[in-house]
Short mmCIF file of C-alpha atoms in Angstrom, two decimals:
data_model
loop_
_atom_site.label_atom_id
_atom_site.label_comp_id
_atom_site.label_asym_id
_atom_site.label_seq_id
_atom_site.Cartn_x
_atom_site.Cartn_y
_atom_site.Cartn_z
CA MET M 16 269.17 37.17 152.69
CA ALA M 17 268.15 36.53 156.29
CA LEU M 18 269.87 33.15 156.25
CA GLU M 19 272.96 34.73 154.71
CA PHE M 20 273.27 37.20 157.59
CA THR M 21 272.46 34.51 160.16
CA ALA M 22 275.16 32.24 158.81
CA ARG M 23 277.73 35.03 158.91
CA ARG M 24 276.95 35.66 162.58
CA TYR M 25 278.32 32.17 163.23
CA GLY M 26 281.31 32.64 160.94
CA LEU M 27 279.83 30.52 158.15
CA PRO M 28 279.41 31.30 154.44
CA GLY M 29 275.75 31.76 153.59
CA PRO M 30 273.87 30.21 150.66
CA ILE M 31 274.20 33.30 148.45
CA THR M 32 277.97 33.39 148.96
CA THR M 33 278.47 29.70 148.26
CA GLN M 34 276.33 29.85 145.14
CA ALA M 35 278.05 33.01 143.83
CA ARG M 36 281.47 31.40 144.29
CA GLU M 37 280.54 28.65 141.85
CA VAL M 38 280.54 31.12 138.98
CA MET M 39 284.35 30.91 139.03
CA PHE M 40 285.47 28.36 141.62
CA PRO M 41 285.03 24.55 141.41
CA PRO M 42 281.39 23.87 142.36
CA LYS M 43 280.42 21.51 145.14
CA SER M 44 277.16 20.76 143.37
CA GLY M 45 278.17 20.04 139.78
CA GLY M 46 275.43 17.47 139.21
CA ILE M 47 272.78 19.77 140.68
CA LEU M 48 273.91 22.61 138.40
CA TYR M 49 273.49 20.46 135.30
CA ALA M 50 270.13 19.21 136.60
CA GLY M 51 269.10 22.83 137.09
CA MET M 52 270.21 23.65 133.55
CA ALA M 53 268.02 20.80 132.32
CA LEU M 54 265.05 22.47 134.04
CA THR M 55 265.93 25.76 132.34
CA MET M 56 266.03 24.06 128.95
CA VAL M 57 262.35 23.07 129.15
CA VAL M 58 261.54 26.64 128.00
CA LEU M 59 263.93 26.44 125.01
CA THR M 60 263.51 25.01 121.53
CA TRP M 61 265.49 21.92 120.55
CA ARG M 62 267.98 24.02 118.62
CA GLN M 63 268.46 26.31 121.62
CA ARG M 64 268.88 23.29 123.90
CA PHE M 65 271.74 21.90 121.82
CA ILE M 66 273.39 25.32 121.78
CA ALA M 67 272.99 25.67 125.57
CA LEU M 68 274.38 22.20 126.25
CA GLY M 69 277.32 22.74 123.93
CA ALA M 70 278.06 26.11 125.53
CA ALA M 71 278.00 24.57 129.03
CA ILE M 72 280.35 21.75 128.05
CA GLY M 73 282.66 24.18 126.22
CA ILE M 74 282.85 26.53 129.21
CA ASP M 75 283.56 23.63 131.55
CA LEU M 76 286.34 22.37 129.30
CA ALA M 77 287.84 25.87 129.22
CA PHE M 78 287.75 26.07 133.03
CA TRP M 79 289.30 22.62 133.27
CA ALA M 80 292.10 23.55 130.84
CA VAL M 81 292.94 26.75 132.73
CA ARG M 82 293.02 24.95 136.09
CA TRP M 83 295.15 22.17 134.62
CA ALA M 84 297.58 24.65 133.09
CA ALA M 85 297.79 26.62 136.33
CA GLY M 86 298.25 23.46 138.38
CA ILE M 87 295.14 24.11 140.46
CA GLU M 88 293.89 20.97 142.21
CA VAL M 89 290.14 20.59 142.62
CA THR M 90 289.51 19.66 146.26
CA GLY M 91 286.13 19.63 147.93
CA GLY M 92 284.30 20.22 144.65
CA HIS M 93 283.64 18.99 141.13
CA PRO M 94 285.75 19.76 138.06
CA PHE M 95 282.61 20.51 136.04
CA GLY M 96 279.45 22.53 136.64
CA ASN M 97 280.54 26.13 136.12
CA GLY M 98 279.40 25.97 132.50
CA ALA M 99 275.87 24.98 133.49
CA LEU M 100 275.62 27.93 135.89
CA TRP M 101 276.92 30.29 133.21
CA VAL M 102 274.26 29.05 130.77
CA ILE M 103 271.49 29.50 133.35
CA LEU M 104 272.63 33.05 134.07
CA GLY M 105 273.01 33.66 130.33
CA VAL M 106 269.38 32.70 129.73
CA ALA M 107 268.34 35.22 132.39
CA VAL M 108 270.48 37.95 130.82
CA ILE M 109 269.06 37.25 127.36
CA ALA M 110 265.54 37.36 128.79
CA VAL M 111 266.12 40.81 130.29
CA THR M 112 268.05 42.35 127.39
CA ARG M 113 266.69 40.65 124.25
CA ARG M 114 263.13 39.51 125.00
CA THR M 115 259.87 41.16 126.04
CA GLY M 116 256.43 40.19 127.26
CA THR M 117 255.46 36.56 127.66
CA GLU M 118 258.72 35.30 126.13
CA ARG M 119 260.78 37.22 128.70
CA LEU M 120 258.64 35.92 131.56
CA LEU M 121 258.96 32.33 130.36
CA LEU M 122 262.77 32.50 130.09
CA LEU M 123 263.04 34.12 133.52
CA LYS M 124 260.85 31.40 135.02
CA GLY M 125 263.08 28.74 133.47
CA ALA M 126 266.26 30.34 134.81
CA GLY M 127 264.63 31.06 138.15
CA LEU M 128 263.50 27.46 138.54
CA ALA M 129 267.08 26.24 138.08
CA LEU M 130 268.55 28.82 140.44
CA LEU M 131 265.92 27.99 143.05
CA LEU M 132 266.86 24.31 142.84
CA VAL M 133 270.52 25.11 143.47
CA ALA M 134 269.68 27.73 146.10
CA GLY M 135 267.52 25.17 147.88
CA ARG M 136 270.52 22.84 148.11
CA LYS M 137 272.76 25.65 149.40
CA THR M 138 270.12 26.79 151.85
CA GLY M 139 269.78 23.26 153.20
CA ASP M 140 273.54 22.94 153.68
CA THR M 141 273.62 26.24 155.55
CA TRP M 142 270.70 25.21 157.75
CA LEU M 143 272.51 22.01 158.71
CA LEU M 144 275.54 23.96 159.85
CA ILE M 145 273.38 26.41 161.80
CA THR M 146 271.56 23.60 163.61
CA SER M 147 274.88 22.12 164.72
CA ARG M 148 276.09 25.47 166.05
CA THR M 149 272.88 26.63 167.74
CA ARG M 150 271.52 23.38 169.22
CA PRO M 151 274.17 21.93 171.57
CA MET M 152 271.64 19.52 173.13
CA VAL M 153 269.95 16.79 171.09
CA LEU M 154 266.83 14.71 171.78
CA ASP M 155 267.99 11.35 170.41
CA GLN M 156 267.23 9.50 173.62
CA TYR M 157 263.58 10.53 173.36
CA VAL M 158 263.27 9.44 169.73
CA ALA M 159 265.16 6.19 170.29
CA THR M 160 262.88 5.36 173.22
CA ALA M 161 259.78 6.10 171.16
CA ASP M 162 261.24 3.97 168.37
CA HIS M 163 260.98 0.91 170.63
CA ALA M 164 257.25 0.98 169.80
CA LEU M 165 258.16 0.16 166.18
CA GLY M 166 260.68 -2.53 167.09
CA ASP M 167 263.84 -0.41 166.56
CA PRO M 168 263.70 -0.62 162.73
CA SER M 169 266.97 1.28 162.22
CA TRP M 170 268.87 -1.42 164.09
CA LEU M 171 267.09 -4.19 162.18
CA VAL M 172 267.56 -2.69 158.71
CA GLY M 173 271.09 -1.66 159.61
CA ARG M 174 272.05 -5.29 160.23
CA ILE M 175 270.37 -6.31 156.96
CA VAL M 176 272.27 -3.69 154.96
CA THR M 177 275.51 -4.69 156.65
CA ALA M 178 274.85 -8.32 155.72
CA THR M 179 274.41 -7.43 152.04
CA GLY M 180 278.00 -6.21 151.87
CA PRO M 181 279.40 -3.59 149.47
CA ILE M 182 276.85 -4.29 146.71
CA GLY M 183 273.78 -3.48 148.79
CA PHE M 184 275.53 -0.57 150.46
CA ASN M 185 276.64 1.03 147.17
CA ILE M 186 273.22 0.68 145.55
CA LEU M 187 271.46 2.32 148.47
CA ASP M 188 274.18 4.97 148.73
CA PHE M 189 273.66 5.87 145.06
CA VAL M 190 269.88 6.13 145.50
CA TYR M 191 270.26 8.20 148.67
CA GLY M 192 272.76 10.62 147.14
CA GLN M 193 271.06 11.06 143.76
CA LEU M 194 267.61 11.92 145.06
CA PRO M 195 267.66 15.48 143.57
CA VAL M 196 268.61 14.08 140.16
CA ALA M 197 265.70 11.62 140.32
CA ALA M 198 263.39 14.51 141.15
CA VAL M 199 264.64 16.45 138.14
CA VAL M 200 263.95 13.48 135.86
CA VAL M 201 260.35 13.38 137.07
CA ALA M 202 260.05 17.16 136.81
CA LEU M 203 261.35 17.09 133.24
CA TYR M 204 258.59 14.66 132.32
CA GLN M 205 255.98 16.90 133.94
CA LEU M 206 257.38 20.01 132.20
CA ARG M 207 257.93 18.38 128.81
CA HIS M 208 255.25 20.50 127.08
CA VAL M 209 256.37 23.88 128.38
CA ALA M 210 258.32 24.80 125.23
CA CYS M 211 255.30 24.03 123.01
CA GLU M 212 252.56 25.50 125.18
CA ARG M 213 254.72 28.46 126.34
CA ARG M 214 253.49 28.12 129.91
CA PHE M 215 254.25 26.06 133.00
CA PRO M 216 251.71 23.61 134.45
CA VAL M 217 249.89 24.70 137.57
CA HIS M 218 251.44 22.06 139.83
CA HIS M 219 254.66 20.10 139.44
CA LEU M 220 257.21 18.30 141.60
CA VAL M 221 259.71 21.15 141.91
CA ARG M 222 257.17 23.22 143.85
CA THR M 223 256.72 20.46 146.42
CA PHE M 224 260.46 19.81 146.63
CA LEU M 225 261.29 23.45 147.31
CA LEU M 226 258.56 23.88 149.91
CA ILE M 227 259.69 20.75 151.77
CA GLY M 228 263.22 22.16 151.88
CA LEU M 229 261.94 25.55 153.00
CA LEU M 230 259.78 24.35 155.91
CA GLY M 231 261.61 21.20 157.01
CA PRO M 232 264.67 22.79 158.68
CA ALA M 233 262.41 24.77 161.01
CA PHE M 234 261.58 21.51 162.76
CA TYR M 235 265.28 20.66 163.00
CA MET M 236 265.61 23.73 165.18
CA LEU M 237 262.59 22.74 167.29
CA PHE M 238 263.43 19.03 167.52
CA PRO M 239 267.22 18.56 167.17
CA VAL M 240 268.18 14.92 166.56
CA VAL M 241 271.44 13.60 165.05
CA GLY M 242 270.39 10.01 164.30
CA PRO M 243 271.31 6.53 165.61
CA LEU M 244 274.57 6.30 163.64
CA PHE M 245 276.02 9.26 165.52
CA ALA M 246 274.19 9.12 168.86
CA TYR M 247 274.74 5.36 169.28
CA GLY M 248 277.79 4.72 167.09
CA THR M 249 280.98 6.28 165.75
CA GLY M 250 279.60 7.42 162.38
CA ALA M 251 283.07 7.78 160.90
CA GLU M 252 282.54 5.37 158.00
CA HIS M 253 279.68 7.45 156.63
CA TRP M 254 280.87 10.90 157.63
CA ALA M 255 283.80 10.88 155.23
CA SER M 256 281.39 10.77 152.27
CA ILE M 257 279.73 14.06 153.25
CA SER M 258 281.56 16.74 151.27
CA LEU M 259 280.13 19.67 153.19
CA TRP M 260 282.48 19.19 156.14
CA SER M 261 286.24 18.94 156.22
CA PRO M 262 288.08 15.99 157.83
CA ASP M 263 289.01 18.01 160.92
CA MET M 264 285.30 18.56 161.59
CA MET M 265 284.35 14.89 161.83
CA PRO M 266 282.48 13.95 165.02
CA SER M 267 284.25 12.08 167.75
CA ALA M 268 282.90 8.87 169.17
CA GLN M 269 283.20 10.44 172.63
CA TRP M 270 279.85 12.17 172.05
CA ALA M 271 277.99 8.91 171.40
CA LEU M 272 276.22 7.02 174.15
CA GLY M 273 278.06 3.89 173.07
CA ASP M 274 279.04 1.86 170.03
CA LEU M 275 275.62 0.19 169.87
CA TRP M 276 274.37 0.71 166.32
CA PRO M 277 273.42 -1.56 164.55
CA ASP M 278 274.28 -4.61 166.67
CA THR M 279 272.67 -3.74 170.00
CA ALA M 280 269.45 -1.79 170.45
CA PRO M 281 269.67 0.93 173.11
CA PRO M 282 268.36 -0.23 176.48
CA PRO M 283 265.11 1.30 177.75
CA GLY M 284 265.38 4.00 180.33
CA THR M 285 264.42 7.55 181.18
CA PRO M 286 265.38 9.77 178.21
CA GLN M 287 266.96 13.16 178.64
CA PRO M 288 268.61 15.78 176.40
CA MET M 289 272.23 14.98 175.69
CA PRO M 290 275.08 17.25 174.57
CA PHE M 291 276.64 16.69 171.17
CA ASP M 292 279.42 18.18 169.06
CA GLU M 293 279.06 21.38 167.07
CA PHE M 294 279.59 19.77 163.67
CA THR M 295 276.99 17.01 163.26
CA PRO M 296 273.73 18.36 161.76
CA ARG M 297 270.55 17.90 163.74
CA ASN M 298 268.57 16.88 160.65
CA CYS M 299 266.48 13.85 161.56
CA MET M 300 263.03 15.01 162.63
CA PRO M 301 261.26 14.74 160.26
CA SER M 302 263.16 12.73 157.65
CA LEU M 303 263.28 15.06 154.63
CA HIS M 304 264.81 12.35 152.44
CA THR M 305 261.68 10.32 153.16
CA ALA M 306 259.57 13.41 152.47
CA TRP M 307 261.24 14.04 149.10
CA ALA M 308 261.08 10.37 148.10
CA THR M 309 257.39 10.33 149.00
CA ALA M 310 256.86 13.40 146.81
CA ILE M 311 258.57 11.64 143.90
CA PHE M 312 256.34 8.61 144.46
CA LEU M 313 253.19 10.77 144.45
CA HIS M 314 254.14 12.66 141.30
CA THR M 315 254.93 9.50 139.32
CA ARG M 316 251.53 7.87 139.82
CA ARG M 317 250.19 9.31 136.53
CA SER M 318 253.39 8.76 134.58
CA PRO M 319 254.33 5.96 132.16
CA GLY M 320 255.09 2.54 133.60
CA PHE M 321 258.84 3.05 133.74
CA LEU M 322 258.56 6.22 135.85
CA ARG M 323 255.90 4.66 138.08
CA HIS M 324 258.14 1.68 138.84
CA ALA M 325 261.16 3.97 139.27
CA GLY M 326 259.23 6.16 141.73
CA THR M 327 258.22 3.11 143.75
CA PHE M 328 261.77 1.76 143.74
CA TRP M 329 263.21 5.13 144.78
CA LEU M 330 260.82 5.39 147.72
CA ILE M 331 261.53 1.87 148.99
CA ALA M 332 265.30 2.21 148.49
CA THR M 333 265.34 5.61 150.20
CA LEU M 334 263.46 4.24 153.21
CA ALA M 335 265.92 1.34 153.38
CA ALA M 336 268.90 3.69 153.12
CA THR M 337 267.70 6.16 155.75
CA LEU M 338 267.22 3.31 158.22
CA GLY M 339 270.02 1.01 157.06
CA PHE M 340 272.70 3.71 157.14
CA GLY M 341 271.61 4.79 160.61
CA TYR M 342 270.68 8.29 159.52
CA HIS M 343 267.13 8.11 160.89
CA TYR M 344 264.87 6.39 163.38
CA GLY M 345 261.64 4.72 162.28
CA VAL M 346 259.47 7.42 163.82
CA ASP M 347 261.31 10.01 161.69
CA LEU M 348 260.04 8.29 158.56
CA ILE M 349 256.43 8.29 159.75
CA ALA M 350 256.67 12.02 160.46
CA GLY M 351 258.26 12.58 157.04
CA VAL M 352 255.40 10.88 155.17
CA VAL M 353 252.75 12.89 157.04
CA PHE M 354 254.78 16.08 156.48
CA THR M 355 254.87 15.54 152.70
CA LEU M 356 251.21 14.67 152.33
CA THR M 357 250.26 17.81 154.26
CA ILE M 358 252.44 20.02 152.08
CA GLU M 359 251.19 18.40 148.87
CA ALA M 360 247.61 18.85 150.06
CA ALA M 361 248.26 22.52 150.86
CA LEU M 362 249.70 23.19 147.40
CA ARG M 363 246.82 21.49 145.62
CA THR M 364 244.30 23.25 147.86
CA TYR M 365 245.93 26.59 147.07
CA ASP M 366 245.57 25.85 143.35
CA ARG M 367 241.87 25.11 143.88
CA GLY M 368 241.18 28.37 145.73
CA TRP M 369 241.34 26.99 149.29
CA ASP M 370 238.19 24.88 149.07
CA ARG M 371 236.73 23.39 152.24
CA SER M 372 237.73 19.76 151.64
CA GLY M 373 241.34 20.79 151.03
CA LEU M 374 241.45 22.94 154.15
CA ARG M 375 240.11 20.05 156.23
CA LEU M 376 242.82 17.78 154.83
CA VAL M 377 245.58 20.31 155.55
CA ALA M 378 244.27 20.88 159.07
CA TYR M 379 244.08 17.13 159.73
CA GLY M 380 247.59 16.50 158.41
CA THR M 381 248.95 19.36 160.52
CA ALA M 382 247.20 18.04 163.62
CA VAL M 383 248.56 14.51 163.12
CA PHE M 384 252.08 15.79 162.46
CA THR M 385 251.95 17.94 165.60
CA ALA M 386 250.62 15.04 167.66
CA LEU M 387 253.44 12.80 166.44
CA LEU M 388 256.15 15.26 167.46
CA LEU M 389 254.55 15.90 170.84
CA SER M 390 254.22 12.17 171.53
CA TYR M 391 257.89 11.58 170.63
CA ARG M 392 258.92 14.32 173.05
CA TYR M 393 256.59 13.80 176.00
CA LEU M 394 255.32 10.19 175.78
CA PRO M 395 258.32 8.10 174.68
CA VAL M 396 258.53 6.05 177.88
CA GLU M 397 254.84 5.13 177.72
CA MET M 398 255.22 4.24 174.04
CA ALA M 399 258.17 1.96 174.82
CA ARG M 400 256.28 0.28 177.68
CA HIS M 401 253.26 -0.50 175.47
CA PRO M 402 254.69 -1.17 172.01
CA TRP M 403 251.77 -3.32 170.88
CA ILE M 404 249.49 -0.33 171.41
CA ALA M 405 251.75 2.60 170.51
CA GLY M 406 253.29 1.01 167.41
CA PRO M 407 249.99 0.26 165.63
CA LEU M 408 248.67 3.68 166.65
CA LEU M 409 251.66 5.38 164.98
CA VAL M 410 251.15 3.41 161.78
CA LEU M 411 247.39 4.00 161.94
CA ALA M 412 247.92 7.76 162.31
CA MET M 413 250.08 7.80 159.17
CA ALA M 414 247.64 5.55 157.32
CA SER M 415 244.74 7.83 158.21
CA VAL M 416 246.48 10.80 156.59
CA ILE M 417 247.23 8.69 153.50
CA TYR M 418 243.58 7.62 153.32
CA ALA M 419 242.33 11.18 153.76
CA TYR M 420 244.69 12.38 151.02
CA LEU M 421 243.60 9.67 148.58
CA ARG M 422 239.92 10.22 149.34
CA THR M 423 240.15 14.00 148.93
CA GLY M 424 242.22 13.63 145.77
CA ALA M 425 239.61 11.28 144.29
CA ARG M 426 236.91 13.84 145.07
CA TRP M 427 238.94 16.55 143.35
CA GLU M 428 239.32 14.34 140.29
CA ARG M 429 235.55 13.77 140.12
CA ASP M 430 234.89 17.50 140.46
CA SER M 431 237.35 18.39 137.73
CA ALA M 432 236.09 15.74 135.27
CA PRO M 433 233.01 17.77 134.12
CA ASP M 434 235.19 20.85 133.58
CA ALA M 435 237.64 18.85 131.49
CA ALA M 436 234.78 17.34 129.47
CA SER M 437 233.31 20.80 128.85
CA ALA M 438 236.68 22.09 127.70
CA ASP M 439 237.11 19.14 125.33
CA SER M 440 233.64 19.65 123.85
CA GLY M 441 234.35 23.35 123.48
CA ARG M 442 237.55 22.62 121.57
CA ALA M 443 235.71 20.06 119.42
CA GLY M 444 232.96 22.58 118.63
CA ALA M 445 235.50 25.18 117.69
CA GLY M 446 237.18 22.64 115.41
CA VAL M 447 233.86 21.88 113.68
CA ALA M 448 233.20 25.60 113.20
CA LEU M 449 236.64 26.12 111.74
CA ARG M 450 236.24 23.20 109.35
CA GLY M 451 232.82 24.53 108.34
#
C-alpha cells in the first residue's frame, strides 16, 4: 500500500493497480501468472489440478475470442494469462466460502503464494521506475573504477558474448529472462508433497526469492547505478526488449560518458556522481539477478541430478548474461552473492529459533556486505591503483562468507541428525506397536 501511494505521487501506477488490471486487461506477466498458478496447484489434488488448468485455458481462450471479435490489439502485454489469475482468485474464494479449518488455511496459502509471486514482480517494476525518478545522480563512475580491481569483467565478457553471435546472445537472453520460471520449477519440486501432507515445508525457495525482492531495491535507492551498457554505451539494442517502458522513454546516448562498452574499458580517473535520464532504472547494486540465481543454486543442491545440473547451469549462464549484456559490473555480482547468503542464513536461523551460530553468520554476512558497498563508494581509486591487492581481497571476502555459510550449514545438519534419527525410531516403534 505504501508503494502504491508513493508511485502515485510520481504519476506512476502502483503494483496493486497494475496487478488488478490484469483481471480484465492483457497481462504483462502472462508467464508469471501461469507459474503462480502452478504454485497454487501444489495444494490441490490431481483431479482439481486438471480442472484448474482446463478452466484457466478456457478463460484465456474466451478472452482471446472476445478481443479478436472486437478487434482489440494486444500491445505491451500477453494474449494469455488472465485465466491463470482468475483460477488463483477462484481458489481463494472457494477457500473462504466453501472450506473451513486447516483445509481453508492450506488453500489460502496456495493462492497467497501465487499472488505474492506476481506482486513481487509488480513491486520490483514499480521500484525500478521510482529509482529512475528519485535518483537523478548515479554512481557508475565509482563502481566502474572499483571494477578495475577485477580486471573490468563486464568489458571482457561483453566482447566474448558479442563474438558468439546471435546463438550465444539468444541462449543467455532466454536464461536471463526466464529466471522466475526456473525458480518456480525448483519450488514445485520442493513443494511436491504439500497436497499429500497437507502442510508446507518450513523453508523453500519462494521465501528466499520474495525476501531478496523485498530488501534489494532499498540498496538501489542508497547506491544508484545504471550499469556499463547505459553509462558507457548507448543501450538501445537491449532497451527495446524491456516491456516495462514505452519506446518514447528509451534513454538517449547523450547521458552516457561515451560509446565505450564493450570495446574500450573506461580510463582511470577521479570518479564523481553523474546525472542520468529519468527513465533508466538504477538497479545494479547489488545484482539481484545474481542473488536469485545463487538462491536457485543453493536450493538445488539436495535435488536430483537433473535439477542440480540445471541449477549450476542457470547460475553460470546468469552471471555470464549480467556481465555480457552490460547490465552489471563485476563488483555488483560479488555483492549479490554475499547478499543472498546473508538472507538465506537469516531465514534458516529464524527457523532454528535464532541460535548463536546463525546469528554470528548473519552478522558476518551483513558486515562484509556493508564493507563492500562502503569500499566501492569511498575507496574505488585506491582499489584501481592496487588491483593485485584489492581484487583478491574482494574475492576473498566473498569466499569467506561462502565458507562460513557452508561450515554453519554443516553444523546445523549434524545437530539435526539425532533429532531425525529419534523421529524415525519413534515412527518405527509406533509401526511395531500397531502391527502387534
